[in-house]
Coordinates of C-alpha atoms in Angstrom, one line a residue:
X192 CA 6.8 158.9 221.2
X193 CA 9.6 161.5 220.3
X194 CA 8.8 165.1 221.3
X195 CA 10.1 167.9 218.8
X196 CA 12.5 170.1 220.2
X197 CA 12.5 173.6 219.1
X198 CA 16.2 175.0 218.5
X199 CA 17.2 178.3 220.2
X200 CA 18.1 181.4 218.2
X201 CA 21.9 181.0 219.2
X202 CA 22.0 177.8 217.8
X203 CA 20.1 178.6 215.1
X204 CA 23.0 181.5 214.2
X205 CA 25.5 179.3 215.0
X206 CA 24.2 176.7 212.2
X207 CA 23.6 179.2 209.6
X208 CA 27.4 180.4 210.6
X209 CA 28.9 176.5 209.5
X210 CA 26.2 176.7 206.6
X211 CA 28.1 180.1 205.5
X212 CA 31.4 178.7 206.1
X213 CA 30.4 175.9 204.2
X214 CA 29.4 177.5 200.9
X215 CA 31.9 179.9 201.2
X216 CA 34.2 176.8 201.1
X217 CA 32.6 175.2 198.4
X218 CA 32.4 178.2 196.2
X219 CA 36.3 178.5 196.8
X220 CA 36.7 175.4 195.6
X221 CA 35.0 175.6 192.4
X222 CA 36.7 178.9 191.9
X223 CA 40.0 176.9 192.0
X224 CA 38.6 174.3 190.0
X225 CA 37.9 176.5 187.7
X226 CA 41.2 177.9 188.1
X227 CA 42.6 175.1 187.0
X228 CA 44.4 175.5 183.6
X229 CA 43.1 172.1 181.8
X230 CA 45.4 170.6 179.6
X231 CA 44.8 167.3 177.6
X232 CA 47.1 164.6 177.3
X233 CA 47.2 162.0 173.8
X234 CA 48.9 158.8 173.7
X235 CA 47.8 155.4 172.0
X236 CA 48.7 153.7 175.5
X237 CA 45.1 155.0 177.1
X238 CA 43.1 152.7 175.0
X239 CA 45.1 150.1 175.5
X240 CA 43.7 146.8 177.8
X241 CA 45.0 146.9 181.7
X242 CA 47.4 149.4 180.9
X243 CA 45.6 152.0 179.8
X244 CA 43.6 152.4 183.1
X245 CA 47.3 152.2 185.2
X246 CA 48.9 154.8 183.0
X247 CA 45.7 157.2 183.7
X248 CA 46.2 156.5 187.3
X249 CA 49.8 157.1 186.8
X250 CA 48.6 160.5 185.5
X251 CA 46.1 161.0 188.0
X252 CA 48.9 161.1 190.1
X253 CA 49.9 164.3 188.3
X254 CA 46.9 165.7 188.9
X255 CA 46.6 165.4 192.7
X256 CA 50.0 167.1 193.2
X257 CA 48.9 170.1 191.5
X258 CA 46.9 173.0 192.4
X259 CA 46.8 174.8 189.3
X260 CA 46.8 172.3 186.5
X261 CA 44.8 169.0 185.6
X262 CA 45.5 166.7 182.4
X263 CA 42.9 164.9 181.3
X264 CA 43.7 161.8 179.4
X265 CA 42.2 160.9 175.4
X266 CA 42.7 157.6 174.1
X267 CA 43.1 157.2 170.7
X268 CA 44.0 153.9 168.9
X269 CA 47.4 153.0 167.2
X270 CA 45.7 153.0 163.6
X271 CA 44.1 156.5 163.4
X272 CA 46.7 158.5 166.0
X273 CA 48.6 160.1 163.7
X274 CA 46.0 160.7 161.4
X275 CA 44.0 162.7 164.0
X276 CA 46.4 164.3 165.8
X277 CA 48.1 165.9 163.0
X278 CA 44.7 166.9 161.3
X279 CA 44.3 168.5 164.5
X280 CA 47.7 170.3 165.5
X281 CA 47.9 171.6 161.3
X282 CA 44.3 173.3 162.2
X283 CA 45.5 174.9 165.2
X284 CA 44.4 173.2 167.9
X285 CA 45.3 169.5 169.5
X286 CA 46.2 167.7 172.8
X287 CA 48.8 169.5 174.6
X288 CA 50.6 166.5 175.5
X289 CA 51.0 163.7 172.9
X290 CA 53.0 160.7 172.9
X291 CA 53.9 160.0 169.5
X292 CA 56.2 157.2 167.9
X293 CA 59.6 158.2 166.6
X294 CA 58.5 158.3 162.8
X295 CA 55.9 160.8 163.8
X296 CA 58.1 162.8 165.7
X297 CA 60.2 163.3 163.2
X298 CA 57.3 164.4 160.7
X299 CA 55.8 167.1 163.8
X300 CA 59.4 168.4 164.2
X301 CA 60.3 169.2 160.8
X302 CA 56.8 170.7 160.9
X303 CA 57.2 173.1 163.8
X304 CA 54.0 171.3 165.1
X305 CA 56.0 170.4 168.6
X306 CA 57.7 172.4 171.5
X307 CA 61.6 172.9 171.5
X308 CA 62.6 171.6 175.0
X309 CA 65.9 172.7 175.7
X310 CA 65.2 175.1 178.0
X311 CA 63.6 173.2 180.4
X312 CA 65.7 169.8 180.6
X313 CA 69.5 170.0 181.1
X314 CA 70.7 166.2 179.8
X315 CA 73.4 166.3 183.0
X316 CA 70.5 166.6 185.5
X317 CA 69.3 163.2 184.4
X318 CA 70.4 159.6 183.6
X319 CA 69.0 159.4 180.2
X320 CA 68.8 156.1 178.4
X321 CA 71.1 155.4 175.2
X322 CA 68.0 156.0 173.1
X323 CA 67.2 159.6 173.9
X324 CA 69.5 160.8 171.4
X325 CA 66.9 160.4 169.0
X326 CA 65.2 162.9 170.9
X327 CA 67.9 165.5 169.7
X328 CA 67.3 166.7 166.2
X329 CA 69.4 169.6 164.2
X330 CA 71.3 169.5 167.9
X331 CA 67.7 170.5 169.6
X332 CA 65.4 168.9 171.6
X333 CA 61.8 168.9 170.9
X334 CA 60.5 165.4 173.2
X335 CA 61.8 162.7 175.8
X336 CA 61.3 159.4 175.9
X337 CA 58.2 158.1 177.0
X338 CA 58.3 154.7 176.2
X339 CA 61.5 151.9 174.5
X340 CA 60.3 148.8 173.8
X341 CA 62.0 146.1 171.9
X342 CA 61.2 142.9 169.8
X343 CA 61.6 139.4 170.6
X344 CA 59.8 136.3 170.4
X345 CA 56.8 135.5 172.2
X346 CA 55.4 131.7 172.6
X347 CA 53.9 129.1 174.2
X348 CA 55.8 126.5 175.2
X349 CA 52.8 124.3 175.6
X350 CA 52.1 124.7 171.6
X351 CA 55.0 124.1 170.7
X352 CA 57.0 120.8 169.9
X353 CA 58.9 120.0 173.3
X354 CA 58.2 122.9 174.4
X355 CA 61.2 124.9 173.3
X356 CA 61.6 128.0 170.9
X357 CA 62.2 127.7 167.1
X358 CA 66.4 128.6 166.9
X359 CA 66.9 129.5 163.6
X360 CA 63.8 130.6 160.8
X361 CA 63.8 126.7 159.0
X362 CA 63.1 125.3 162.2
X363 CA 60.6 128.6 163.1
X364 CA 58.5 127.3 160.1
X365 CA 58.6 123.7 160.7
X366 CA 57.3 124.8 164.4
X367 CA 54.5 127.0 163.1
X368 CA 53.6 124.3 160.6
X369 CA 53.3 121.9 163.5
X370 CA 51.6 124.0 165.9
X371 CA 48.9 125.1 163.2
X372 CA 45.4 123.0 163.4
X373 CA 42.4 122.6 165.3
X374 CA 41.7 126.6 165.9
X375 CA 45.2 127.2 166.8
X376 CA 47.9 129.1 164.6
X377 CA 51.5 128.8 164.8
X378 CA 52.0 132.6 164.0
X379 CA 50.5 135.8 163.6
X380 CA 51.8 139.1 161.8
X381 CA 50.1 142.1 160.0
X382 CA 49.4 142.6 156.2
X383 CA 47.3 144.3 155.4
X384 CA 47.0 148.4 154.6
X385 CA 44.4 148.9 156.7
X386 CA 47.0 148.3 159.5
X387 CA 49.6 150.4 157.9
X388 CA 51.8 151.3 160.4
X389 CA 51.4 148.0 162.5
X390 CA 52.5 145.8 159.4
X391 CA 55.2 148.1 158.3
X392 CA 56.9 147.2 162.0
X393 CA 56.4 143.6 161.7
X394 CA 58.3 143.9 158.3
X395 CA 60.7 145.6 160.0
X396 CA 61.2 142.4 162.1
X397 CA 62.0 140.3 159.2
X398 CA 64.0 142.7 157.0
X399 CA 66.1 143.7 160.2
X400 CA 66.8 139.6 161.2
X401 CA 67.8 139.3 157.7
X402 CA 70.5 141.7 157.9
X403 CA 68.8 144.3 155.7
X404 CA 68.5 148.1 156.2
X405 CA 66.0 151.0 154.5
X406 CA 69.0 152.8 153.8
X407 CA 73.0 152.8 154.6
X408 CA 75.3 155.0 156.8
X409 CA 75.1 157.8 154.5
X410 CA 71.3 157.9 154.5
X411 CA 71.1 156.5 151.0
X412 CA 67.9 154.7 150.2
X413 CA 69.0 150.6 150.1
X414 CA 65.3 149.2 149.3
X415 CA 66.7 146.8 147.0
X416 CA 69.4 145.7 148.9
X417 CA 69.8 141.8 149.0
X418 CA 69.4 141.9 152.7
X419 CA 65.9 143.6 152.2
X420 CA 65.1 141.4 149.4
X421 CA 65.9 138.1 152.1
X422 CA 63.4 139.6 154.7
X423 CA 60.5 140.5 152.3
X424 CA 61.2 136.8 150.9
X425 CA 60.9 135.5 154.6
X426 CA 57.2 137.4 154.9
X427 CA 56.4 135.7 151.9
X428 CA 57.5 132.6 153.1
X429 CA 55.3 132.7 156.1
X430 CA 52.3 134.5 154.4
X431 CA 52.5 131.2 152.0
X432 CA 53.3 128.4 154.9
X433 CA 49.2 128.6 156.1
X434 CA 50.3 129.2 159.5
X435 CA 48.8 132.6 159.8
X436 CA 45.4 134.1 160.1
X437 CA 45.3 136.2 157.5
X438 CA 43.4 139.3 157.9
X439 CA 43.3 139.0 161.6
X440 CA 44.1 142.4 163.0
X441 CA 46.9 142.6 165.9
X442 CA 44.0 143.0 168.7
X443 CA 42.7 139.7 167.0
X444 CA 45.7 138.4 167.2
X445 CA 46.9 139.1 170.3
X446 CA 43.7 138.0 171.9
X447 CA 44.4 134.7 170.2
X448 CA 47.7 134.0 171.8
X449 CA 46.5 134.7 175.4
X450 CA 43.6 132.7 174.7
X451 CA 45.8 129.6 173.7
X452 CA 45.2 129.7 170.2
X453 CA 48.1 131.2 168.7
X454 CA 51.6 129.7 169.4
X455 CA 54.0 132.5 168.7
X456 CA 54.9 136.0 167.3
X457 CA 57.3 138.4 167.5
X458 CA 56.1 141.1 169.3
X459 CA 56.8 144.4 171.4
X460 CA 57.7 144.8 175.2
X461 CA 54.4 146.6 175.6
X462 CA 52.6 143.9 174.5
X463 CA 54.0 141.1 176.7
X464 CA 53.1 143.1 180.0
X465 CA 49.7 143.1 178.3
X466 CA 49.5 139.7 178.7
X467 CA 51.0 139.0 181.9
X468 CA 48.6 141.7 183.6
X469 CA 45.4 140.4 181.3
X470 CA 45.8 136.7 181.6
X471 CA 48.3 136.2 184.7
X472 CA 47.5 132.2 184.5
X473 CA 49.0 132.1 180.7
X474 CA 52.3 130.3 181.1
X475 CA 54.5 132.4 178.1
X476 CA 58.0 132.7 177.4
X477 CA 60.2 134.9 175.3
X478 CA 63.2 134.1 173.1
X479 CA 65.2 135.7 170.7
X480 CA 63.4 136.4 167.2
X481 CA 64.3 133.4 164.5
X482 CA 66.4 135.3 162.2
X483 CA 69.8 134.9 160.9
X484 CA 70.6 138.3 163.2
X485 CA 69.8 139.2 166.7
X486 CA 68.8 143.0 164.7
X487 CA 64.9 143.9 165.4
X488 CA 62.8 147.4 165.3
X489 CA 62.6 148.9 168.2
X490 CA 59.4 151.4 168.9
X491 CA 60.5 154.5 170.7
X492 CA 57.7 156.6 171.7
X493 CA 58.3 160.7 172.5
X494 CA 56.8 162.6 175.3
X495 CA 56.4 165.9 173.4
X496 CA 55.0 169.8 174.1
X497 CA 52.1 170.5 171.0
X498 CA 53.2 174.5 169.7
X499 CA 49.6 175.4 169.8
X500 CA 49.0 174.7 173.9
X501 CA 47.6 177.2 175.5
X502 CA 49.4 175.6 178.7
X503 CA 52.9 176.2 178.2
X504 CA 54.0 176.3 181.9
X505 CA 51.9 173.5 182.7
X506 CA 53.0 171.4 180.1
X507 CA 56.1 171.7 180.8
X508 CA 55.5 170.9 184.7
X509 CA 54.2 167.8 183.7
X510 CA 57.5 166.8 181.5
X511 CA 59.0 167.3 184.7
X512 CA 57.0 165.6 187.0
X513 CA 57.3 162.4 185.0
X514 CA 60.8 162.5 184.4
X515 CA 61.5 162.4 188.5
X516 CA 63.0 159.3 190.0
X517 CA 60.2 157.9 191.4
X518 CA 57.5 158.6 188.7
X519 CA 59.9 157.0 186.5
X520 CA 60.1 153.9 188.1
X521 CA 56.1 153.5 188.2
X522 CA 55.4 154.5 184.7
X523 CA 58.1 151.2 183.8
X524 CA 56.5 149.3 186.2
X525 CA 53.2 149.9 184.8
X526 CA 54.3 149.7 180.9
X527 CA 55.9 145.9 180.9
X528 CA 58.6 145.0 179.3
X529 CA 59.6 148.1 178.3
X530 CA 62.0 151.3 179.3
X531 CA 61.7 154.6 180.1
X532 CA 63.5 157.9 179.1
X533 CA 65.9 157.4 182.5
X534 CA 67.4 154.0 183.7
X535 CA 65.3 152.3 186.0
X536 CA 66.6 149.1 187.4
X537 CA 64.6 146.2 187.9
X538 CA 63.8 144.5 190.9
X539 CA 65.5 140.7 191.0
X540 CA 61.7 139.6 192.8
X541 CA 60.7 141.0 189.1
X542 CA 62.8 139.3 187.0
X543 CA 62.6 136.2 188.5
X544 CA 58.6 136.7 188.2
X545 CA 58.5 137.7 184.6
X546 CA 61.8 135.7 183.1
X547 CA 61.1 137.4 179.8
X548 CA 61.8 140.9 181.1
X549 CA 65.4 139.5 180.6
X550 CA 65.1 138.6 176.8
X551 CA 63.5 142.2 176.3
X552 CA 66.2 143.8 178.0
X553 CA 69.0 142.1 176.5
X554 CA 67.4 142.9 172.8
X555 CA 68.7 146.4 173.9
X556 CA 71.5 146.9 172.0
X557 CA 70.2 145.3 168.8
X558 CA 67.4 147.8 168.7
X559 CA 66.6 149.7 165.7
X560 CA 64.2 152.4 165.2
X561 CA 61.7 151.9 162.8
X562 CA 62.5 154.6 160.8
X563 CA 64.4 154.7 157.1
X564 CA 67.8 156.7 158.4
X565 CA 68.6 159.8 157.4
X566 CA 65.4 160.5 156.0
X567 CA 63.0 160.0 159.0
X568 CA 60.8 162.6 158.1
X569 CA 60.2 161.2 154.6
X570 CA 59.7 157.7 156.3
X571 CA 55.5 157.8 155.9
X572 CA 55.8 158.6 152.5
X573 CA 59.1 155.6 151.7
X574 CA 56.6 153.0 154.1
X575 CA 53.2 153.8 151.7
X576 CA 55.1 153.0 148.8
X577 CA 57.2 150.1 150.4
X578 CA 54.0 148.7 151.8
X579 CA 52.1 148.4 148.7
X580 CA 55.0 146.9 146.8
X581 CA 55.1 144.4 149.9
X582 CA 51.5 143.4 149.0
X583 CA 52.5 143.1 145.4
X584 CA 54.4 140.0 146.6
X585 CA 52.3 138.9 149.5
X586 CA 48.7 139.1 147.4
X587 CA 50.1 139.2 144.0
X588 CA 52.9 137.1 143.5
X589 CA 55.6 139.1 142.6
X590 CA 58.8 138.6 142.5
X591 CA 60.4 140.3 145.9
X592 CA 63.3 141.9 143.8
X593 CA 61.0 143.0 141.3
X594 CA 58.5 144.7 143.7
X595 CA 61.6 146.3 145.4
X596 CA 64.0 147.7 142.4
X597 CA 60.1 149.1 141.9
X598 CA 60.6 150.3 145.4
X599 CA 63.6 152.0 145.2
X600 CA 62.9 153.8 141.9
X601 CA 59.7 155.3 142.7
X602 CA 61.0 156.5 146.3
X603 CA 63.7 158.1 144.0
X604 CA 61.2 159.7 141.9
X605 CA 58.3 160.3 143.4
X606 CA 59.6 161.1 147.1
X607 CA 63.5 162.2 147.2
X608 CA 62.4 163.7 143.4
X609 CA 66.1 161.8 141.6

């Protein structure tokens, strides 16, 4: 039997003397909690399978370097990002850190709704990739890059006839045709306006490969151009060759091809370290897109500063922070297939692990933002109209020069206001 012991008045001071110290300490520490200035941070990437949770690690890594700030992540999916973020940032409020693509960028800088960033980033102090001179509009900076990814084929060589990518677009619909049956598709793309911005980047695929362009070296609008009308006439092509599932949305989709029942599509570097880091045991290769051009879109997303943050300095510490060497190097690491705002090499045990990082990288200089140029900022309104025309000839059975001579004079009209 245990006896109780009665504790002595010394020790009984000395206890309530840690107990004092202890809640002194704990108080201090909520008082720099609450210190904290608490910024938020907005990017489609958060909701995004596998990397989502490393890119909030990758920001978490922020977070425990700092004493005085915290960014707390906010997922928001690719079809209804711009939508809410500019609904918020036009009422005054928003994240303070948003990743946004290039053709929204363009839209928040002509709108003052972003940060000029010239006075915190001197372009000699870092080794900026070819692609952040986007970045620079009217000779000022308002973003970096945050994320370059490029377009290429995916497949899977064990769907496929032999095994071995389609090289031109004939045999690329002869190999869909063949792979298509028994729950499995030979090809996937998007069509559909509920997908907007997804399906105007897969048309930018095709018109691209074709050789076509939204508009020429002087920035005049070229929606008609025989180029174009080839691309638009390749959609069709595959929208009529019952190799697709129609409807499907591109997280359908995409599910579909790492679940062995979709043999290819031309997809995004993003999206390829999706699959490797969700289904490590699918065997996938990539190749060049089947198009009569090595062209493709290229997404380029921006890193950018919202005007209405209440957290200037920290915002601005955080641009910083990730643009340093090695911060660089894990946010590339943890994004796939694609590049950052700085050169990064890869490691040879990476490329020989993941032999389509090579086909992504070499896409680099074929890359083409998805963006009409010389009129970015009236790209959303040119893609509605484009889009809808699109469907015209997808749904409707229109002629593709038809739909797009109706293009080109009702962007004239109705947008550019000739």
């Amino acid at each position: 039997m245990h006896s109780l012991s009665i504790p002595s008045r010394r020790r009984i001071l000395r206890g309530s003397g840690v107990a004092v110290a202890a809640a002194l300490l704990a108080g201090h520490r909520v008082l720099r909690a609450q210190d904290k200035a608490r910024l938020s941070f907005a990017a489609v990437t958060f909701s995004e399978a596998g990397r989502g949770e490393r890119l909030k690690a990758w920001v978490g890594k922020f977070n425990q370097s700092q004493t005085a700030a915290e960014i707390q992540p906010i997922a928001i999916p690719f079809g209804s990002f711009a939508k809410t973020v500019f609904t918020q940032m036009g009422g005054g409020a928003g994240p303070d850190l948003v990743r946004m693509d290039l053709i929204d960028y363009y839209a928040a800088v002509q709108a003052r709704r972003v940060l000029a960033l010239d006075d915190l980033l001197k372009a000699e102090d870092y080794r900026f990739t070819a692609s952040d001179r986007h970045m620079i509009i009217g000779g000022k900076r308002y973003g970096v890059p945050f994320e370059i990814s490029h377009y290429v084929l995916l497949y899977n060589p064990a769907l496929l006839k032999g095994g071995r990518p389609p090289a031109d677009f004939d045999e690329f619909l002869a190999s869909a045709k063949a792979a298509t049956g028994n729950g499995v598709y030979g090809f996937a793309y998007r069509a559909t306006m509920a997908e907007g911005s997804g399906f105007w980047q897969d048309l930018c695929s095709f018109v691209y490969g074709f050789g076509g362009r939204w508009s020429d070296a002087q920035g005049r609008l070229t929606l008609n151009d025989p180029k174009v009308i080839e691309g638009v006439a390749a959609y069709k092509k595959v929208y009529d060759a019952g190799v697709i599932p129609k409807g499907a949305d591109a997280a359908t989709y995409r599910r579909m091809f790492w679940e062995r029942k979709l043999a290819m599509e031309i997809d995004n570097g993003g999206v390829a370290g999706i699959f490797s880091q969700q289904a490590p045991q699918l065997s996938f290769a990539a190749a060049p897109a089947p198009f009569p051009t090595r062209a493709q879109g290229m997404v380029l997303t921006a890193l950018t500063i919202n005007a209405n943050t209440k957290h200037k300095a920290a915002a601005q510490a955080f641009v910083k922070w990730a643009l340093q060497p090695g911060n660089q190097k894990q946010l590339q690491e943890l994004l796939g297939a694609s590049s950052v705002a700085t050169v990064v090499d890869r490691s040879p045990e990476d490329l020989a692990s993941k032999p389509w990082l090579k086909v992504y990288d070499e896409q680099a200089p074929h890359g083409i933002p998805q963006v009409v140029a010389g009129l970015e900022a009236k790209t959303p309104e040119i893609q509605q109209i484009v889009l809808e025309q699109v469907l015209k000839v997808l749904q409707g059975g229109m002629a593709p020069k038809k739909a797009l001579d109706d293009a080109q004079r009702l962007v004239l009209a109705r947008v550019l206001r000739k």
